[in-house]
Structure formats: structure tokens, C-alpha cells
């Protein structure tokens, strides 16, 4: 089946620094990718929809300037957490839609961010 | 606004003890209802997509069914390796975004 790869799988950073998380669709093209955030024992909350070649669409309450999303190619979207703070510590998961084939949505393995 | 409610929140079963997980939903024009499995520290793993009431899909010990208001994930003779959180999500005609339920944490004891 289709594979979505996230990198890094975990990262620890100091408060005030920026962290970039990559999401790649390995064997299909994805015009649309989604970024989710998941707190312990809670479900996935959609943060933003990333569209290749255009600006991302953010959900209500998600700060655009803090969570920068870039979808420069059909196989890569990046999420940059700028000036990270401890409350940004969470599990970030991306998903990609297999646009040209099944339309199914596949998820990455997630990236655990810990801000000290 | 699309809503998904899953029950129970947690379920403990003995190996071989069959049961069902429930997913109740309200959505404007259902385009698809999805079941995912999520292991701790991992991203969700796709299980099924259901598109219309009456549809059923099976995969090994799992069977998903759909009505106009809810979906059930039936687990037949579960094994310990079936232990995971099972997530239900819907997408409606309002867009392509998924709305997730809170999940059911399933534990199967040997």
C-alpha cells in the first residue's frame, strides 16, 4: 500500500527554537496533505490542509505564523513550528491523499515534539 | 458541523471474546466513513472505508458495517495483537477534511 514518511520521528528542542517536520508521499503524488496534532489519549485534531503550490488552509484557532506549512512539490509538505514553547509539545501527524488513484488517505508515522 | 462519537472509550476483552465498537456520526452528506487502527506512538493505519448505508467490509477478524447514523466495527475471536486504539472518522460533502472520533482503546488479554 501507499506509504507516507515523516521525519524526524521524534525531536527535542529548547524553548524559542524552530523545528521543521517533513512529510513525504513515497510512492504516489499528493496534491493535498493534512497536518494533525494529537495530545495523549486524545484523537487527532486537524491543524491545516496543505495544497501543493498554494497557501495552506488553517483550522480555526491555529496560528498561521506559528505553524508554517510549505507544500512545494507533489510529494513533500513541511510543517515548521516557530519559536516553540513547552505547550507546543505534542504528536504531529501528517496524511496525504492519493489524488490520482484511489483517493484514499494515508497517514505518516507521526513526529513526537518535546519542547524543554 | 460534522460530529463523531465513539463508544466505549475503552474495552477489555479476553482472547476469543467477540465484541463490537460503535461509531455514531452526524455529517452533512456522507462521502465516506473510515476506520483506522492506531498503535501507541504511531500514526493511524487504514482499515476500511464505507460509503453508503448497508455496506459491509471484512478484513481478517474485523468487520465494519454502516447505517445512516452509525457504524460498527465487529471483532471476532480477537487476539492480543488486536490491542490498539480504533479510530472512526467521517468526511462529508462540505469538503475533504476528516472529522475524527475520540477512539476506542481496545485491550485483548491472553
Coordinates of C-alpha atoms in Angstrom, one line a residue:
Chain A
X1 CA 0.0 0.0 0.0
X2 CA 0.9 3.7 -0.2
X3 CA 3.5 4.9 2.2
X4 CA 3.8 8.3 3.9
X5 CA 7.0 9.0 5.6
X6 CA 7.6 11.6 8.3
X7 CA 10.9 12.9 9.6
X8 CA 12.0 13.2 12.3
X9 CA 10.1 10.7 14.2
X10 CA 11.0 12.5 17.4
X11 CA 12.7 15.7 18.3
X12 CA 13.6 17.5 21.5
X13 CA 14.3 21.2 21.3
X14 CA 14.8 24.2 23.6
X15 CA 12.1 26.8 24.1
X16 CA 12.3 29.6 21.5
X17 CA 13.8 27.5 18.7
X18 CA 12.1 26.4 15.5
X19 CA 11.6 22.8 14.4
X20 CA 10.8 21.5 10.9
X21 CA 8.9 18.3 10.3
X22 CA 8.8 16.7 6.8
X23 CA 6.0 14.7 5.3
X24 CA 6.7 12.7 2.1
X25 CA 4.5 10.5 0.0
X26 CA 6.9 7.8 -1.2
X27 CA 5.1 6.1 -4.0
X28 CA 2.3 8.4 -5.0
X29 CA 1.6 12.1 -5.7
X30 CA -0.4 14.1 -3.3
X31 CA -1.8 17.5 -4.2
X32 CA -3.3 17.6 -0.7
X33 CA -1.7 16.8 2.6
X34 CA -3.1 17.3 6.1
X35 CA -1.4 18.1 9.3
X36 CA -2.9 16.9 12.6
X37 CA -2.0 17.3 16.2
X38 CA -2.7 14.7 18.9
X39 CA -2.4 15.1 22.6
X40 CA -2.1 12.0 24.9
X41 CA -5.2 9.8 24.9
X42 CA -7.0 12.2 22.6
X43 CA -8.0 12.0 19.0
X44 CA -6.4 13.7 16.0
X45 CA -7.2 17.4 15.6
X46 CA -6.8 18.8 12.1
X47 CA -4.5 21.8 12.1
X48 CA -4.3 22.7 8.5
X49 CA -4.8 21.5 4.9
X50 CA -1.7 21.8 2.7
X51 CA -2.2 22.3 -1.0
X52 CA 0.6 21.9 -3.5
X53 CA 1.6 25.2 -5.0
X54 CA -0.7 27.3 -2.9
X55 CA -1.2 28.6 0.6
X56 CA -2.3 26.2 3.3
X57 CA -5.8 26.4 4.8
X58 CA -5.7 26.6 8.6
X59 CA -8.3 25.5 11.0
X60 CA -9.9 28.0 13.4
X61 CA -7.6 28.6 16.4
X62 CA -4.4 27.5 14.7
X63 CA -1.8 30.3 14.4
X64 CA -0.6 30.6 10.8
X65 CA 2.6 32.4 11.8
X66 CA 3.5 29.9 14.4
X67 CA 2.8 26.7 12.3
X68 CA 4.3 27.4 8.9
X69 CA 3.3 25.0 6.2
X70 CA 5.0 24.6 2.8
X71 CA 3.9 22.2 0.1
X72 CA 6.4 22.8 -2.6
X73 CA 6.1 19.6 -4.5
X74 CA 3.6 16.8 -5.1
X75 CA 5.5 14.6 -2.7
X76 CA 6.6 16.9 0.1
X77 CA 5.0 19.1 2.7
X78 CA 6.8 20.6 5.7
X79 CA 5.5 21.9 9.0
X80 CA 7.7 24.4 10.9
X81 CA 6.9 25.1 14.5
X82 CA 8.4 28.5 15.0
X83 CA 9.6 29.8 18.4
X84 CA 8.4 26.6 20.0
X85 CA 7.2 26.6 23.6
X86 CA 6.5 23.7 26.0
X87 CA 2.8 23.9 25.2
X88 CA 3.6 23.0 21.6
X89 CA 4.9 19.6 22.8
X90 CA 2.7 17.1 21.1
X91 CA 2.5 14.3 18.5
X92 CA 2.2 15.7 15.0
X93 CA 0.9 13.5 12.2
X94 CA 0.6 14.2 8.5
X95 CA -1.6 12.5 6.0
X96 CA -1.6 12.5 2.2
X97 CA -4.3 11.8 -0.2
X98 CA -3.5 9.5 -3.1
X99 CA -5.0 12.0 -5.5
X100 CA -4.8 10.2 -8.8
X101 CA -5.6 6.7 -7.9
X102 CA -7.8 5.6 -5.0
X103 CA -8.3 8.9 -3.3
X104 CA -7.5 7.1 -0.1
X105 CA -5.9 9.0 2.8
X106 CA -2.7 7.6 4.2
X107 CA -1.0 8.6 7.4
X108 CA 2.6 9.1 8.4
X109 CA 4.1 7.5 11.5
X110 CA 4.0 10.8 13.4
X111 CA 6.6 13.1 14.9
X112 CA 6.9 13.5 18.7
X113 CA 7.9 17.0 19.6
X114 CA 9.2 17.8 23.1
X115 CA 10.0 21.4 23.9
X116 CA 12.0 21.9 27.0
Chain B
X1 CA -20.6 20.8 11.8
X2 CA -19.6 17.1 11.4
X3 CA -19.5 15.1 14.7
X4 CA -18.3 11.7 15.5
X5 CA -18.8 9.9 18.8
X6 CA -17.2 6.6 19.6
X7 CA -18.1 4.2 22.4
X8 CA -17.0 2.7 24.6
X9 CA -13.9 4.8 25.4
X10 CA -12.1 1.7 26.5
X11 CA -12.8 -2.0 26.2
X12 CA -11.1 -5.0 27.7
X13 CA -11.7 -8.4 26.2
X14 CA -10.4 -11.9 26.8
X15 CA -8.8 -13.6 23.8
X16 CA -11.5 -15.1 21.7
X17 CA -14.3 -12.9 23.2
X18 CA -16.0 -11.3 20.3
X19 CA -17.4 -7.7 20.6
X20 CA -18.3 -4.6 18.7
X21 CA -17.2 -1.0 18.8
X22 CA -19.7 1.8 18.0
X23 CA -19.2 5.0 15.9
X24 CA -22.2 7.4 15.8
X25 CA -22.0 10.3 13.4
X26 CA -23.7 13.4 12.1
X27 CA -22.5 14.7 8.9
X28 CA -23.8 16.9 6.0
X29 CA -23.9 14.5 3.1
X30 CA -21.7 11.5 4.0
X31 CA -18.9 10.9 1.5
X32 CA -17.1 8.3 3.5
X33 CA -16.8 6.7 6.9
X34 CA -13.3 5.5 7.8
X35 CA -11.9 3.1 10.4
X36 CA -8.3 3.3 11.4
X37 CA -6.2 1.4 13.9
X38 CA -3.6 3.3 15.9
X39 CA -0.8 1.8 18.0
X40 CA 0.9 3.8 20.7
X41 CA 3.3 6.3 19.3
X42 CA 2.3 5.5 15.7
X43 CA 0.2 7.1 13.0
X44 CA -3.2 5.7 12.2
X45 CA -3.3 2.6 9.9
X46 CA -6.1 2.5 7.4
X47 CA -8.6 -0.3 7.8
X48 CA -11.8 0.3 6.0
X49 CA -13.8 2.9 4.0
X50 CA -17.6 2.7 3.9
X51 CA -19.6 4.8 1.6
X52 CA -23.3 4.0 2.0
X53 CA -25.8 2.5 4.4
X54 CA -25.9 -1.2 4.3
X55 CA -22.3 -1.6 3.2
X56 CA -20.1 -4.1 4.9
X57 CA -16.4 -4.8 4.7
X58 CA -14.2 -7.5 6.2
X59 CA -10.6 -8.0 6.9
X60 CA -9.4 -10.9 8.9
X61 CA -11.1 -10.8 12.3
X62 CA -12.6 -7.3 11.7
X63 CA -15.9 -6.5 10.0
X64 CA -17.2 -3.0 9.6
X65 CA -20.9 -2.1 8.9
X66 CA -22.7 1.1 8.2
X67 CA -26.1 2.5 8.8
X68 CA -27.4 6.1 8.2
X69 CA -26.5 7.1 11.8
X70 CA -23.7 4.8 13.0
X71 CA -21.0 2.3 12.1
X72 CA -20.0 -0.8 14.0
X73 CA -16.6 -2.5 14.0
X74 CA -17.1 -6.1 14.9
X75 CA -14.1 -8.0 16.2
X76 CA -14.5 -11.8 16.1
X77 CA -12.3 -14.0 18.3
X78 CA -9.8 -11.2 19.0
X79 CA -6.2 -11.9 19.7
X80 CA -3.8 -9.9 21.9
X81 CA -2.2 -8.4 18.8
X82 CA -5.6 -6.7 18.1
X83 CA -5.0 -4.4 21.1
X84 CA -4.9 -0.8 19.8
X85 CA -6.9 2.3 19.6
X86 CA -9.5 2.2 16.9
X87 CA -10.5 5.5 15.3
X88 CA -13.5 6.3 13.3
X89 CA -13.7 9.3 11.0
X90 CA -16.1 10.8 8.5
X91 CA -15.9 13.2 5.6
X92 CA -18.9 15.0 4.2
X93 CA -19.8 16.9 1.1
X94 CA -18.6 20.1 2.9
X95 CA -15.1 19.2 2.0
X96 CA -12.3 16.7 2.0
X97 CA -11.3 17.0 5.7
X98 CA -11.8 14.2 8.1
X99 CA -13.5 14.6 11.4
X100 CA -12.3 12.0 13.9
X101 CA -13.9 10.5 17.0
X102 CA -12.1 10.1 20.3
X103 CA -11.3 6.5 19.6
X104 CA -11.9 3.2 21.5
X105 CA -8.9 1.8 23.3
X106 CA -9.1 -2.0 22.9
X107 CA -7.1 -4.3 25.1
X108 CA -7.2 -8.1 24.5
X109 CA -5.9 -10.2 27.3
X110 CA -4.3 -13.6 26.6

